[in-house]
């Protein structure tokens, strides 16, 4: 590969957002290059719960339209499984989840209420203490690792290029527009840049005069040894989200999060207190899990915007940069995100959804101390408390 050549479009970041965007562009014959500091899917995109049901997003309909077709469109398996069930452990949870049900129904999607007998049929591992649930006849889940790899292979099948182990240090400007990216392997020129660098999007955008407010949080997932496969692998509840893998493992996460300083290049490790909390709630949801060994646990980081919603925008200045930062909803939305970025790059506007609620301009009046106001600040380090 001639790394110094650059491309018409350079995508910074080989997570699912950047890869999907590049795949959409490559399918159109666009000369596109993804520059990734590690390997594809190494950060949040390879560490998430795999859920694909974002009915509060303007991209929801496109998310739901695309997922059932993704294996065929990409030409590689994502392990997509349709539909989800949300379990309520008490009446208050049943009522709380009803708000989400209203939202989905209001958009034309079907949700069935499950009584305890129906719930037990649908979710054989569920606790006898569960009071009921909701069966979403939409949404679903996929395997994050397979999906990231599928995008990467598919984009290359269409002539797109991928440079892994290449860090973008900053963007170069000429005449008020982005002219390229500066990497640890040299300069790469481009006509348009797509910034989809997860936690580093804020820093890289600042270099071209754009303020993208984000703060990093660490979230964790743990995986048990296989349990008997349930009819439907996408079961949430008790404050947890996740999936049962095709092999039967329970892969679950879900609060509490830990606010952290914008981290270095190293991915976050899992921490015992958060993992223990997930394990306890998992055993409450699925009592059989209490007797299953934990095979793995890991942490991932999420870049949260002040309202927790993504930014997908092509700001007027510099005019040739697209900002893509997905907070905690980027895996499921990735097929639709890529489509939206394709539209922003080639047409200047998204042709299938109103992205105004995802624009950067909504943060123009943000208080400088918004992180403190939200309480989204890292806990003091133990060594700092000790005066070390
Ligand atoms: C524990 C956990 C559970 C989650 N569960 C879900 C879920 O169930 N459903 C859902 O939809 N979402 C979920 N999410 C959120 C989802 O994972 C993210 O929103 C999504 O993966 C974001 O993808 P991305 O491509 O935008 O960013 P990332 O995956 O963070 O990718 C950014 C990429 O940019 C690269 N990069 C950064 N800086 C540079 C640089 N300077 N030069 C070159 N490359 C660079 C990084 O190495 C990385 O690969 C979860 C996240 C976590 C952590």
XYZ file of C-alpha atoms in Angstrom, residues 171 173 178 193 195 200-213 311 313-324 360-361:
34
model
C -5.191 17.455 10.855
C -5.280 22.890 7.053
C -8.741 20.455 5.919
C -11.987 14.035 6.436
C -13.454 12.166 12.279
C -9.991 11.204 20.475
C -12.534 12.934 18.270
C -12.704 15.883 20.674
C -8.946 16.475 20.622
C -8.610 16.101 16.856
C -11.629 18.344 16.166
C -10.227 21.064 18.432
C -7.218 21.215 16.123
C -9.471 22.436 13.305
C -11.423 24.872 15.467
C -14.385 22.662 16.395
C -15.402 22.091 20.005
C -16.986 18.640 20.441
C -17.951 18.336 24.129
C -22.963 14.056 16.964
C -22.572 16.645 11.453
C -20.715 18.431 8.672
C -20.218 21.909 10.162
C -20.061 24.911 7.813
C -16.468 25.582 8.885
C -14.099 24.184 7.760
C -16.748 22.688 5.487
C -14.946 19.480 4.527
C -14.883 17.725 7.918
C -17.586 15.336 9.130
C -17.777 14.781 12.883
C -19.022 11.405 14.110
C -22.802 20.217 16.889
C -24.599 23.582 17.004
